[in-house]
Coordinates of C-alpha atoms in Angstrom, one line a residue:
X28 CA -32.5 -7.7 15.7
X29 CA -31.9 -3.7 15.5
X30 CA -33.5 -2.2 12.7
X31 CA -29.4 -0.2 11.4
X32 CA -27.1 -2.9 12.4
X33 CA -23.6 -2.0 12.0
X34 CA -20.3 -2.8 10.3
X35 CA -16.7 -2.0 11.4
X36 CA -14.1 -1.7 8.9
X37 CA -10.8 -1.7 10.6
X38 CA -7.5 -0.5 8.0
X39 CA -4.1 -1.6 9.3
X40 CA -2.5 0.8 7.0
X41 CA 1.4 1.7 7.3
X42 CA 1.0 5.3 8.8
X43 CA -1.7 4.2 10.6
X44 CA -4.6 2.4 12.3
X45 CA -8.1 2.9 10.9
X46 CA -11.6 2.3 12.1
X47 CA -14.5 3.2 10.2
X48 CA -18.6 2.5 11.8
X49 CA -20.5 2.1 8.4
X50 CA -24.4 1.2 8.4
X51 CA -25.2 -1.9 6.7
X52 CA -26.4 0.1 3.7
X53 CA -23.2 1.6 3.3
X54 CA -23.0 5.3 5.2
X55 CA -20.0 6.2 7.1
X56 CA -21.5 6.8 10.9
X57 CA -18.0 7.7 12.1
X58 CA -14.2 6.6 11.9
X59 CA -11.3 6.8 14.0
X60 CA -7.5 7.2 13.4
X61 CA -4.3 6.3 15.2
X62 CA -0.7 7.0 13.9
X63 CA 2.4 5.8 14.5
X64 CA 5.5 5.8 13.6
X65 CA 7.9 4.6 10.8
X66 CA 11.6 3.5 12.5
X67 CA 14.3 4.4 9.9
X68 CA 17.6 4.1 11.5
X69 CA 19.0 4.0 8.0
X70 CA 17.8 5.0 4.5
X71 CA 16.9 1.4 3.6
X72 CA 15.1 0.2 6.7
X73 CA 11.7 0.6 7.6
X74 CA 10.1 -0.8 10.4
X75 CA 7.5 -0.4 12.9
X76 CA 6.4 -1.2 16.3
X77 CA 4.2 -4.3 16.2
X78 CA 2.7 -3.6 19.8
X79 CA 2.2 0.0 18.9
X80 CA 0.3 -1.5 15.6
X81 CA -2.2 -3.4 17.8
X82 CA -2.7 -0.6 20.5
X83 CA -3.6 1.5 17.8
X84 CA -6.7 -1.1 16.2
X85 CA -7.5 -1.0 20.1
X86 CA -8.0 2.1 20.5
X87 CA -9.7 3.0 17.2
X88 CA -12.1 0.1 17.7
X89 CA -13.0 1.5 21.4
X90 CA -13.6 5.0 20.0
X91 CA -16.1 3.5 17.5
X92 CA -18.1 1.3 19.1
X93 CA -18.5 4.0 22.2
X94 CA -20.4 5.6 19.6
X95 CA -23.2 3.2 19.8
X96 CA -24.7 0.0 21.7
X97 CA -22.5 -2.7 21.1
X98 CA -25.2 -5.3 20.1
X99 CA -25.7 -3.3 17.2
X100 CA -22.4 -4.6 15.9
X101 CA -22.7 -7.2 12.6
X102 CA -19.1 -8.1 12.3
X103 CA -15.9 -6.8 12.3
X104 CA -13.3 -7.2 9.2
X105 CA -10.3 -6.4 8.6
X106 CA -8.2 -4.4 6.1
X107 CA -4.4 -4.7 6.2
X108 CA -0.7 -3.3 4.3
X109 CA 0.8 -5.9 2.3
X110 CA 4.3 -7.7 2.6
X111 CA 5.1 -6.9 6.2
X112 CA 7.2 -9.6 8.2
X113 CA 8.0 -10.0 11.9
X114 CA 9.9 -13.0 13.5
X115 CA 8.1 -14.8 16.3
X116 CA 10.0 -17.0 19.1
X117 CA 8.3 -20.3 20.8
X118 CA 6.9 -17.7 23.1
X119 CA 5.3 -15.8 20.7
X120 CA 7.4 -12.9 21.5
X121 CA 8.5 -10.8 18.5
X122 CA 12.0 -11.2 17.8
X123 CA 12.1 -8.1 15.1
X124 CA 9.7 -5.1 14.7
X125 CA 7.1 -5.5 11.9
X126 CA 9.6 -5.2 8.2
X127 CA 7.2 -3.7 6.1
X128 CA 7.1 -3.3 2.3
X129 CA 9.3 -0.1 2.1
X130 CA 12.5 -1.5 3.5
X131 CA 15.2 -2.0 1.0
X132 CA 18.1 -4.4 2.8
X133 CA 17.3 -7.2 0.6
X134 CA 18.3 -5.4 -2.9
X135 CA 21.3 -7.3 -2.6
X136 CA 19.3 -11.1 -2.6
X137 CA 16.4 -9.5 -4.7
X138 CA 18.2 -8.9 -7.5
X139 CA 20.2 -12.0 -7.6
X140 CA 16.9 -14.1 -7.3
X141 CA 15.4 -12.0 -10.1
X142 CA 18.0 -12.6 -12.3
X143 CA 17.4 -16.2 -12.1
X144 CA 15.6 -19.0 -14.0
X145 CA 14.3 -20.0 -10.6
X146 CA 13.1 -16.1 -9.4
X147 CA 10.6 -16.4 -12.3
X148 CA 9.4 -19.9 -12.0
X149 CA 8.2 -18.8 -8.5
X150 CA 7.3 -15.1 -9.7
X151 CA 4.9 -17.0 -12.7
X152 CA 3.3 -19.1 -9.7
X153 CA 2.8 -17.0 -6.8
X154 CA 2.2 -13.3 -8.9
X155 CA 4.3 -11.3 -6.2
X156 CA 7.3 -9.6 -8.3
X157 CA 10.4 -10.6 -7.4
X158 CA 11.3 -7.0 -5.1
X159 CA 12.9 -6.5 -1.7
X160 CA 9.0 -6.0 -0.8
X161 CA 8.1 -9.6 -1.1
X162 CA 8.4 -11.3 2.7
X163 CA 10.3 -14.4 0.6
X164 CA 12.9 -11.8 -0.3
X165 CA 13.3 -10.8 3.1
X166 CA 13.5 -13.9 4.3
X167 CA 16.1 -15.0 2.0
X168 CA 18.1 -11.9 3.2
X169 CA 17.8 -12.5 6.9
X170 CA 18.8 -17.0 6.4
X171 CA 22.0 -15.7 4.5
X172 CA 22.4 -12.3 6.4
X173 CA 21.8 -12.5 9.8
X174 CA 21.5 -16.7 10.2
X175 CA 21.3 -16.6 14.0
X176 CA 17.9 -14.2 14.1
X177 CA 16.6 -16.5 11.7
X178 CA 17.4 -19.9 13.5
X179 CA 15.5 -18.3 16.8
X180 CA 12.3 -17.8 14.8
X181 CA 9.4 -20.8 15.4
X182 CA 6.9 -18.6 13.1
X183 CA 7.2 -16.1 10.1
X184 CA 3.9 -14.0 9.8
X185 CA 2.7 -10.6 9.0
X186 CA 1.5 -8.1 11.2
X187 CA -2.4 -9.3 10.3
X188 CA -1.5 -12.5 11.5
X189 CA 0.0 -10.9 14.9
X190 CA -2.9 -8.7 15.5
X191 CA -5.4 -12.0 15.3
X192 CA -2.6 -13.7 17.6
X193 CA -3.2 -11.0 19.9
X194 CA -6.9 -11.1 19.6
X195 CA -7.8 -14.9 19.6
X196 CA -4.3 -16.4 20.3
X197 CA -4.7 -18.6 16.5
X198 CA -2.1 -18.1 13.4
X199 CA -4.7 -17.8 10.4
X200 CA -3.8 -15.9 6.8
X201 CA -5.7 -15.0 4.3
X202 CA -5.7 -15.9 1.0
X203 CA -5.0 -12.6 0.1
X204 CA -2.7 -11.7 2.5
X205 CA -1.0 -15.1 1.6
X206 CA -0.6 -14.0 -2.1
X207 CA 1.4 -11.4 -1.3
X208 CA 4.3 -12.9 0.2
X209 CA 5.4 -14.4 -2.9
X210 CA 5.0 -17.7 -1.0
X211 CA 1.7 -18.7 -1.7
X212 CA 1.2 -21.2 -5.3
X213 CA -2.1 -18.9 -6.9
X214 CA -3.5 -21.9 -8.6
X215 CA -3.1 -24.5 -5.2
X216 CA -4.0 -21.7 -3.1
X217 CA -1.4 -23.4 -1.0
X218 CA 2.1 -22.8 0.1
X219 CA 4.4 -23.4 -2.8
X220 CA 7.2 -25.9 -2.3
X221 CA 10.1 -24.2 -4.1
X222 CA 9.5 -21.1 -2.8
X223 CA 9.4 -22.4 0.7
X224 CA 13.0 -24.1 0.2
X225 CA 14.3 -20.8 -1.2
X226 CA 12.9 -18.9 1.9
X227 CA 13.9 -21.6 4.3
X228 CA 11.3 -22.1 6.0
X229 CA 8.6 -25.4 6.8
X230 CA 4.6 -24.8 6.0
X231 CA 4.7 -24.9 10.0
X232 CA 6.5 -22.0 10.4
X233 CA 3.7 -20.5 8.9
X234 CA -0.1 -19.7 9.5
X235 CA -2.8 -21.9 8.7
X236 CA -4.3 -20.7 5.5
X237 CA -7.8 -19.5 5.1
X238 CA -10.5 -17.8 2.8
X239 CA -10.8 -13.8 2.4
X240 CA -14.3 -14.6 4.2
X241 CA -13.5 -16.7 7.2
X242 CA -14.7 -16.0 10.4
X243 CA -13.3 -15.7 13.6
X244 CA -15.1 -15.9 17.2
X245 CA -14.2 -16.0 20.7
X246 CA -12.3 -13.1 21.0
X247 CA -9.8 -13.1 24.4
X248 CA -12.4 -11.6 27.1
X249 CA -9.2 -8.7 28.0
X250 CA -9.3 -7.9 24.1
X251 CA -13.5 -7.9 23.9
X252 CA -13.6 -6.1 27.1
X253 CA -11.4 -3.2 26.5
X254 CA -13.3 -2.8 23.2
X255 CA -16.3 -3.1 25.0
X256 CA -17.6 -5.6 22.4
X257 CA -19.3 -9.4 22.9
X258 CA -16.4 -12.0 22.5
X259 CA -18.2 -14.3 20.3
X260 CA -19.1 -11.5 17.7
X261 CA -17.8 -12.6 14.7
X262 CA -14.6 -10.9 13.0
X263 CA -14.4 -12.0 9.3
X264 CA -10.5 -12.3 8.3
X265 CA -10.8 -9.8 5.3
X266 CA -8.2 -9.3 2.7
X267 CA -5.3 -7.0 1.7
X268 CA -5.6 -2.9 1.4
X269 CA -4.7 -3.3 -2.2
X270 CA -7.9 -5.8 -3.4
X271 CA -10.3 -4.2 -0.9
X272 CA -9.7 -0.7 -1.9
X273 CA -10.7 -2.0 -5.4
X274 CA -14.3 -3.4 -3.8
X275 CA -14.2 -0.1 -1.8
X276 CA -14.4 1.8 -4.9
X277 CA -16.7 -0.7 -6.8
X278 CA -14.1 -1.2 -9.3
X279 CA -14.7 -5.0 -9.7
X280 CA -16.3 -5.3 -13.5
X281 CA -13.8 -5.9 -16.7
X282 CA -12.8 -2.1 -17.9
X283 CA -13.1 0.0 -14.6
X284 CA -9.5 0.3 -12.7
X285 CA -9.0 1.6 -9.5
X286 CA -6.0 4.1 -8.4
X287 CA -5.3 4.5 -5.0
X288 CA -2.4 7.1 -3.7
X289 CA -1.7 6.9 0.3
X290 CA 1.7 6.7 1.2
X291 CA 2.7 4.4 -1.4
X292 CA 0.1 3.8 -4.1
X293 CA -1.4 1.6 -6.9
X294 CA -3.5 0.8 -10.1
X295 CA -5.4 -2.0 -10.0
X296 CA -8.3 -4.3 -12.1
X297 CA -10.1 -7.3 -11.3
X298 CA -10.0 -10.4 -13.4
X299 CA -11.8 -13.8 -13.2
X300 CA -8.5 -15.7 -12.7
X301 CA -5.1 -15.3 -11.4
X302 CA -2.5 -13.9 -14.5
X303 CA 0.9 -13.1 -14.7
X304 CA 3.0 -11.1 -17.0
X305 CA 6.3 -12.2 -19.3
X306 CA 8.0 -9.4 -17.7
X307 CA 7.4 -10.2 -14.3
X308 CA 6.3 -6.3 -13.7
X309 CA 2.3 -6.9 -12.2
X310 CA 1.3 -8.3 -9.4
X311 CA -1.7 -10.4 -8.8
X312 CA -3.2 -11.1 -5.7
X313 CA -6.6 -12.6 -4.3
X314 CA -9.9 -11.3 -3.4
X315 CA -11.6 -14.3 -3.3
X316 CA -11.4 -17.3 -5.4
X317 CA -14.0 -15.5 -8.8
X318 CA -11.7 -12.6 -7.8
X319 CA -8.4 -11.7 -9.0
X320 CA -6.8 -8.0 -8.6
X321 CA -3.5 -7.7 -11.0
X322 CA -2.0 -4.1 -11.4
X323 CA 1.2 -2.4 -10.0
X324 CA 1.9 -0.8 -6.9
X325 CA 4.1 2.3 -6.2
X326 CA 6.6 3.3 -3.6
X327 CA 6.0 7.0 -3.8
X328 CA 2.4 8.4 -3.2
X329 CA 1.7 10.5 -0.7
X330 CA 5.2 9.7 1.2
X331 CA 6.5 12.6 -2.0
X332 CA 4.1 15.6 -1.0
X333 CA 5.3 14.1 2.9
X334 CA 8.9 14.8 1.9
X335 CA 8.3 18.1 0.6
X336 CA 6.3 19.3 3.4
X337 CA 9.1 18.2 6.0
X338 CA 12.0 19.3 4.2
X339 CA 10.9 22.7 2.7
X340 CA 7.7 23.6 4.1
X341 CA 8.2 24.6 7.4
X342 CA 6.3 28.2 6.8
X343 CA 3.6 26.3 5.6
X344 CA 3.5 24.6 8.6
X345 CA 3.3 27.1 10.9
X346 CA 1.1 29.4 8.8
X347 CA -1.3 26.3 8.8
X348 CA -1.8 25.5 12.4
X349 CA -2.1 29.6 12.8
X350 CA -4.9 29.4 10.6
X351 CA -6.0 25.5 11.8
X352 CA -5.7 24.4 8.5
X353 CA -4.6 20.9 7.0
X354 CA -0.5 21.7 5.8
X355 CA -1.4 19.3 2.9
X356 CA -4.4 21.4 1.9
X357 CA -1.8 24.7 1.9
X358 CA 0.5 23.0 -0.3
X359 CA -1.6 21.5 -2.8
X360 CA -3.4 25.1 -2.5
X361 CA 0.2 26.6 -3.6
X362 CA 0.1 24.3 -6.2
X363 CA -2.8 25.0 -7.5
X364 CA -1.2 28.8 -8.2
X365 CA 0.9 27.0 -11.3
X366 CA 0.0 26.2 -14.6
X367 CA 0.0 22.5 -15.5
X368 CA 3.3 21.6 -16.3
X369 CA 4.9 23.4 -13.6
X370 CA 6.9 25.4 -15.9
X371 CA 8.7 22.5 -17.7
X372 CA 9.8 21.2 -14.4
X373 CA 9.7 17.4 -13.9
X374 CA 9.9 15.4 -11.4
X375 CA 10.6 11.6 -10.9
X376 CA 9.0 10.6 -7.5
X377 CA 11.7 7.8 -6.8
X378 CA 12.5 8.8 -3.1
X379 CA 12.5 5.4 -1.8
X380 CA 13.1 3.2 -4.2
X381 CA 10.1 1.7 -7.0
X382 CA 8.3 -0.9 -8.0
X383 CA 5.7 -0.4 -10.7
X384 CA 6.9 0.0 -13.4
X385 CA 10.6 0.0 -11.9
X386 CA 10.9 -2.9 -10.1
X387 CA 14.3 -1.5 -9.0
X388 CA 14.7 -0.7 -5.0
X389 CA 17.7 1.7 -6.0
X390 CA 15.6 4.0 -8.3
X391 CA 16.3 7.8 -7.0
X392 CA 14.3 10.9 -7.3
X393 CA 15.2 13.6 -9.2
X394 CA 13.9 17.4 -10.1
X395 CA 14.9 18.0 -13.7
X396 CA 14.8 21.1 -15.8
X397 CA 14.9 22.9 -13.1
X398 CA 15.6 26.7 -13.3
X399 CA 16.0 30.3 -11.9
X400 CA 12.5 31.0 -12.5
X401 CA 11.3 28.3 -10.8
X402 CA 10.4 28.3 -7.3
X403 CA 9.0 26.0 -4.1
X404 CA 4.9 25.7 -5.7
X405 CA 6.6 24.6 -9.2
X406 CA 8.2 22.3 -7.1
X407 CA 5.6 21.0 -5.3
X408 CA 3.4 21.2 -8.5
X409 CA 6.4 19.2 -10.2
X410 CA 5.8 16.7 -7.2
X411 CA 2.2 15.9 -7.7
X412 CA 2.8 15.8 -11.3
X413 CA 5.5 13.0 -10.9
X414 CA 3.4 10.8 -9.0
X415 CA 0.5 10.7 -11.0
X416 CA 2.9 10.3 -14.8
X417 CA 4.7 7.1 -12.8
X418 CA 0.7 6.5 -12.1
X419 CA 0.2 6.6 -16.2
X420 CA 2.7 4.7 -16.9
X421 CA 1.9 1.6 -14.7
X422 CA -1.5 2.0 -16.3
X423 CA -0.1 1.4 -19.7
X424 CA 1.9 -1.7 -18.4
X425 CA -1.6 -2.7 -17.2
X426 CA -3.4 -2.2 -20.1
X427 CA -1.0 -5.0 -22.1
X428 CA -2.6 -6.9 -19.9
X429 CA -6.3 -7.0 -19.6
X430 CA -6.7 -4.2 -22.2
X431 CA -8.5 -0.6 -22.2
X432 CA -9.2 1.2 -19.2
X433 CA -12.7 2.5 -19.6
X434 CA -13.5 4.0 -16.3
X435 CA -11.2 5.1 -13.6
X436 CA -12.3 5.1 -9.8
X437 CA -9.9 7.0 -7.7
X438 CA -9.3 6.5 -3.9
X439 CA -6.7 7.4 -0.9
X440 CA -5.5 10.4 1.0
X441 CA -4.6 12.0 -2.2
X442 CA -8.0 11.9 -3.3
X443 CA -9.5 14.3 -0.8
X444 CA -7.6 16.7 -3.1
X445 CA -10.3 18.3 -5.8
X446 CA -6.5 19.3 -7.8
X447 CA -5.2 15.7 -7.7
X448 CA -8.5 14.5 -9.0
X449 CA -7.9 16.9 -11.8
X450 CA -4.8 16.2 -12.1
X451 CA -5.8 12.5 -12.4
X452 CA -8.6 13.0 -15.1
X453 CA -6.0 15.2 -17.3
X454 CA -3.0 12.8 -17.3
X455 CA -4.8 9.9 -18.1
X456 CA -7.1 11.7 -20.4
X457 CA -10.0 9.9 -18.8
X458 CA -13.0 10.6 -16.6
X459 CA -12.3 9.7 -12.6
X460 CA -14.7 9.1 -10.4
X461 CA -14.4 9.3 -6.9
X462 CA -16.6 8.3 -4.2
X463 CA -17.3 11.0 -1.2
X464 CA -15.7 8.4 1.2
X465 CA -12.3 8.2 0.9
X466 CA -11.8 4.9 3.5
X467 CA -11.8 2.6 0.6
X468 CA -10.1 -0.6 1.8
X469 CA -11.7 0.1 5.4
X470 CA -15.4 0.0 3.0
X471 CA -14.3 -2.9 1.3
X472 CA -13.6 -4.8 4.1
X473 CA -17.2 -4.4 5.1
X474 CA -19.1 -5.4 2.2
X475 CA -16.6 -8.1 2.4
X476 CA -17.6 -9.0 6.0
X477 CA -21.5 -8.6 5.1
X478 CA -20.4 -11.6 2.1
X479 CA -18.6 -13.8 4.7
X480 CA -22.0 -13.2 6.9
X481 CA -24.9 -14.1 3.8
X482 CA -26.1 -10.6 4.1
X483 CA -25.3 -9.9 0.4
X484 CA -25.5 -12.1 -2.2
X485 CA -22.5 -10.8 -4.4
X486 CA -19.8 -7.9 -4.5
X487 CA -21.4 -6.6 -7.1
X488 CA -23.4 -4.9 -4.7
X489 CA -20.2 -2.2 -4.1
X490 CA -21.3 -0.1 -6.9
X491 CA -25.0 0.7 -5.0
X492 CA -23.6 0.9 -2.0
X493 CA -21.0 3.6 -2.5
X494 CA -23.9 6.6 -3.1
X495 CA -22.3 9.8 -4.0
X496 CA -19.2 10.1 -6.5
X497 CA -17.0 13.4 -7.7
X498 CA -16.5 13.2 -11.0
X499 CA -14.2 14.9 -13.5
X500 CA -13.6 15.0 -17.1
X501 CA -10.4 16.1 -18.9
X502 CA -10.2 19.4 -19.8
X503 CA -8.3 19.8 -23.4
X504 CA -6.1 22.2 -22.6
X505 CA -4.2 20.6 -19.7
X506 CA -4.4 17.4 -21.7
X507 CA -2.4 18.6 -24.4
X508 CA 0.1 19.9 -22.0
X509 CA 0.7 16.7 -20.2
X510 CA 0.7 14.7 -23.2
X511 CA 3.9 16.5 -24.4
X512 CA 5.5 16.1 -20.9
X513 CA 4.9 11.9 -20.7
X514 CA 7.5 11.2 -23.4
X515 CA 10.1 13.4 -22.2
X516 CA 9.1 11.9 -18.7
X517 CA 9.6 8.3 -19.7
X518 CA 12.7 9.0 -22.1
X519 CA 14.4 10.9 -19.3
X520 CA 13.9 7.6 -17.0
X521 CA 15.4 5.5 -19.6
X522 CA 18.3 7.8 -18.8
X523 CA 18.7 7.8 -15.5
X524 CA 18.0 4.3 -14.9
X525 CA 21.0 2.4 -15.6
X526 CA 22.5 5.1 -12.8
X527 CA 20.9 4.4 -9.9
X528 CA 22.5 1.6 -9.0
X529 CA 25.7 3.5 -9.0
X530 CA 24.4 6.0 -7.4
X531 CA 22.6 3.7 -4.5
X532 CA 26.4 2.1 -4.0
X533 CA 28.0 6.2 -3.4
X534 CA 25.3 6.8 -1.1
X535 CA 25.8 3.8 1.0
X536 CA 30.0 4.4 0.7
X537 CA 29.3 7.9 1.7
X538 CA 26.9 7.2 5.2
X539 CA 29.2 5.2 6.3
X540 CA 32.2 7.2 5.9
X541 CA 32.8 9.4 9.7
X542 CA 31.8 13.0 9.4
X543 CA 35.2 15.1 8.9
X544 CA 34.7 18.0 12.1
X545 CA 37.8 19.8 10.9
X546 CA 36.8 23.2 10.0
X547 CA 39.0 25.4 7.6
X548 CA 40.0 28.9 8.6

C-alpha cells in the first residue's frame, strides 16, 4: 500500500468533462477539463454529442493519472448532469444525441401532464417536477411526436449509463441518477409502474438499478489501456452533480443549504427521507438511502453572464486575451464599478426557460427599468443580480419546506467570483461560506467513492475534509438595498408571467416565417 493513495473525481457536467486527482485526505493534486459543445439548431433544442461526452472523460482521466503511478489510484467515481436522454438501438448504437435538461420540445406534453390528476400522483412518488427536463416528459414527447424514433429504441438511458456502457459494456443507474427521471418510485426505489405506462416504455428498456455506492470492475482492457489504469480498479457508480455538490460542500446536516451556480444552478438541503411539496415546485432526489437532497434547480446560472459576454462583450473579449485574462473575470470586474442595485435596473434571468420557482419552460428574460443613464456594466451588474434574487426566491420556497436556512455553503463557476460571493451573502442576508475548491460534485463523488470503499465511516466526514473556506458576512448597507429591490422583483414576475406563454407562441410563429430579402429604396 502507498503511503497518499489517490481518488479521482470525474464531473460529467453539461459544458464539460471534469477530472479532479484528490488525496485521500481531501487536497486537490490536479484536475483536468475538456469542453464541448451544446447543438442548438433551434431555440428549444439542446443536445450534445454522446461520443464527444465520453472522449472527453477519456481524455481528462489520461491527463490525471499521467500525473502519477497508476497503482496509487483508490477508485474512480463518478459525478454526472441530471435528466439527459439518448435512444439506444439493439446494437447499442445511439439513435439521438444525448437530450439534456435544457431542451424545451416537450412544453407542449409537459404542460398537459402537469395539469393532470395523474402528472401529480407520479410527481408526489418519484419527486422530479413535472418540466420538459424530466426524461419521462421527453419520452412522452418523442412516443406521441416522433412514434417511429421511438419504436427503433431497445434502451432509454442517460448519458451516465452510456459512458459505463462504453467502459464495461453493462446498463447500471444509480439511484440518484434514477430519481431524476421522474421514473423512479422514491419509497420502492424501483421503477414506478404508472409512470412507466405513461412514458411507454418496459423496466427492460431500462438499466438495472443500483446503489450511489456500487462498484464496478473490469474495465474493457482498450478503455483501461488508453487511461493507462489497471482494469479491475474499482470505479464506484457515484451519484448526480446536484446531491454530490451538496457532500462536496459538506452541506449535509439539518440547517446548512448548499447553492451551486454553473451553467444552470440550484439550492439544495439534505433530509433524512424523501419529501415532496403540495405545489409540485421541489425536487428530491437520492444520495443514498439516510440521504435525501430536496431543493430547486435553475435554468439560468452562469449560461446569463455566457449570454452577455457573447452578445455584447466582444471588446472585453479581445481586451482580455491581450491582457491573458479570464473574459469572465473582466466582466464581473466591470461589474464591480456599480453600486448594488445597478441603478434601479432589474433583470429577470429567464433566457431559456425556468424551473425553480417557475416551473414554466416559456419563461423569458427581460431587462426592466432600464434607462438612458444606464449602460453595458449596469447591465451586466443587473445580470448577476437576477440570478442570485431567482436564487432567493427558490430559497424561500425551500424554506416552507424543511425550515430556516442557517448556514449557506456556496459552490460552482460562479463562486470563483469574490463579487458573486458578496453578492450571495447580501441578497440572502446570511453568511456564505465557500470552500477554496470549487470542483464540488467532482469532491463529492470521492468521499463518496472512499464510502463505497469502507475507507470512511460516514459522510459526515465532508466537513473535515474540505480544509480552507471564504467566508462573507452581509454588509448592512447593500442589504438594505437589495431588500427593497426583491419585492419589486417578485411583483414584476407576477406580471410578466401570464405573458410568456404568448410570447413563446410569436416567437415560434415568427422563426418559422421566411426572411423577407426585399429591401426598400
Amino acid at each position: 500500500m502507498f503511503e497518499n493513495p489517490y481518488v479521482i473525481g470525474v464531473d460529467i457536467g453539461t459544458t464539460s468533462t471534469k477530472s479532479v486527482l484528490f488525496a485521500k485526505s481531501g487536497e486537490v493534486v490536479h484536475k483536468s477539463a475538456v469542453p464541448y459543445p451544446l447543438l442548438s439548431p433551434t431555440h428549444a433544442t439542446a443536445e450534445q454529442d454522446p461520443k464527444a461526452i465520453f472522449s472527453a472523460v477519456i481524455k481528462t482521466l489520461r491527463d490525471v493519472v499521467s500525473r502519477i503511478e497508476p497503482a496509487q489510484v483508490l477508485c474512480l467515481s463518478f459525478s454526472a448532469a441530471m435528466h439527459s436522454l439518448i435512444l439506444m438501438d439493439e446494437q447499442h448504437r445511439p439513435l439521438t444525441q444525448s437530450i439534456t435538461w435544457a431542451d424545451n420540445r416537450s412544453a407542449k406534453w409537459s404542460t398537459k401532464l402537469k395539469n393532470s390528476e395523474q402528472g401529480q400522483r407520479i410527481y408526489r412518488r418519484t419527486g422530479t417536477p413535472i418540466h420538459p427536463m424530466s426524461p419521462l416528459v421527453k419520452m412522452l414527447w418523442l412516443r406521441n411526436e416522433h412514434p417511429e424514433l421511438f419504436e427503433q429504441a431497445a434502451r432509454f438511458i442517460s448519458i451516465k449509463e452510456y459512458v459505463f456502457y462504453q467502459l464495461f459494456e453493462q446498463y447500471v443507474v444509480d439511484h440518484s441518477i434514477a430519481s431524476a427521471t421522474g421514473l423512479l418510485n422514491l419509497q420502492a426505489l424501483d421503477w414506478d409502474s404508472e409512470a412507466l405506462e405513461i412514458a411507454g416504455v418496459s423496466p427492460k428498456q431500462l438499466s438495472t438499478l443500483v446503489p450511489t455506492t456500487h462498484i464496478c470492475q473490469t474495465m474493457r482492457t482498450s478503455c483501461a489501456d488508453t487511461i493507462g489504469l489497471p482494469a479491475d480498479l474499482p470505479v464506484v457508480i457515484g451519484a448526480s452533480d446536484g446531491v454530490l455538490a451538496n457532500l462536496g460542500v459538506g452541506a449535509i446536516q439539518p440547517g446548512v443549504v448548499a447553492t451551486t451556480v454553473g451553467t444552470s444552478g440550484a439550492v439544495r438541503a439534505v433530509v433524512d427521507q424523501p419529501k415532496t411539496d403540495p405545489d409540485g415546485v421541489l425536487f428530491c432526489y437520492v444520495l443514498t438511502q439516510d440521504h435525501w437532497v430536496i431543493g430547486g434547480a435553475i435554468n439560468n446560472g452562469g449560461i446569463a453572464l455566457r449570454w452577455i459576454r457573447d452578445q455584447l462583450a466582444d471588446a472585453e473579449i479581445d481586451t482580455a486575451k491581450l491582457l491573458g485574462r479570464d473574459p469572465y473575470d473582466m466582466l464581473t470586474a466591470i461589474a464591480n464599478t456599480i453600486r448594488p442595485g445597478a441603478e434601479g435596473l432589474i433583470f429577470h434571468p429567464y433566457l431559456s426557460g425556468e424551473r425553480s420557482p417557475l416551473w414554466d419552460a416559456n419563461a423569458k428574460a427581460s431587462f426592466v427599468g432600464l434607462g438612458m443613464h444606464h449602460n453595458k456594466a449596469h447591465m451586466i451588474r443587473a445580470v448577476l443580480e437576477g440570478v442570485v434574487y431567482n436564487l432567493y426566491l427558490v430559497l424561500e420556497t425551500l424554506q416552507d419546506t424543511i425550515g430556516e436556512a442557517n448556514s449557506i455553503r456556496a459552490a460552482g463557476g460562479f463562486a470563483r467570483s469574490k463579487l458573486w460571493r458578496q453578492m450571495l451573502a447580501d441578497v440572502f442576508n446570511r453568511e456564505v461560506m465557500v470552500p477554496e475548491s470549487y470542483e464540488s460534485s467532482c469532491f463529492g463523488a470521492a468521499i463518496l467513492g472512499l464510502l463505497a470503499l469502507g475507507e470512511i465511516d460516514s459522510l459526515d466526514v465532508a466537513s473535515d475534509m474540505i480544509g480552507t473556506t471564504y467566508q462573507h458576512r452581509p454588509i448592512a448597507q447593500n442589504v438594505q438595498v437589495y431588500q427593497r429591490i426583491i419585492p419589486i422583483y417578485q411583483r414584476l414576475l407576477e406580471k410578466l408571467q401570464p405573458e410568456y406563454a404568448i410570447l413563446a407562441q410569436l416567437q415560434n410563429e415568427l422563426e418559422s416565417q421566411p426572411l423577407n430579402e426585399e429591401v426598400n429604396g
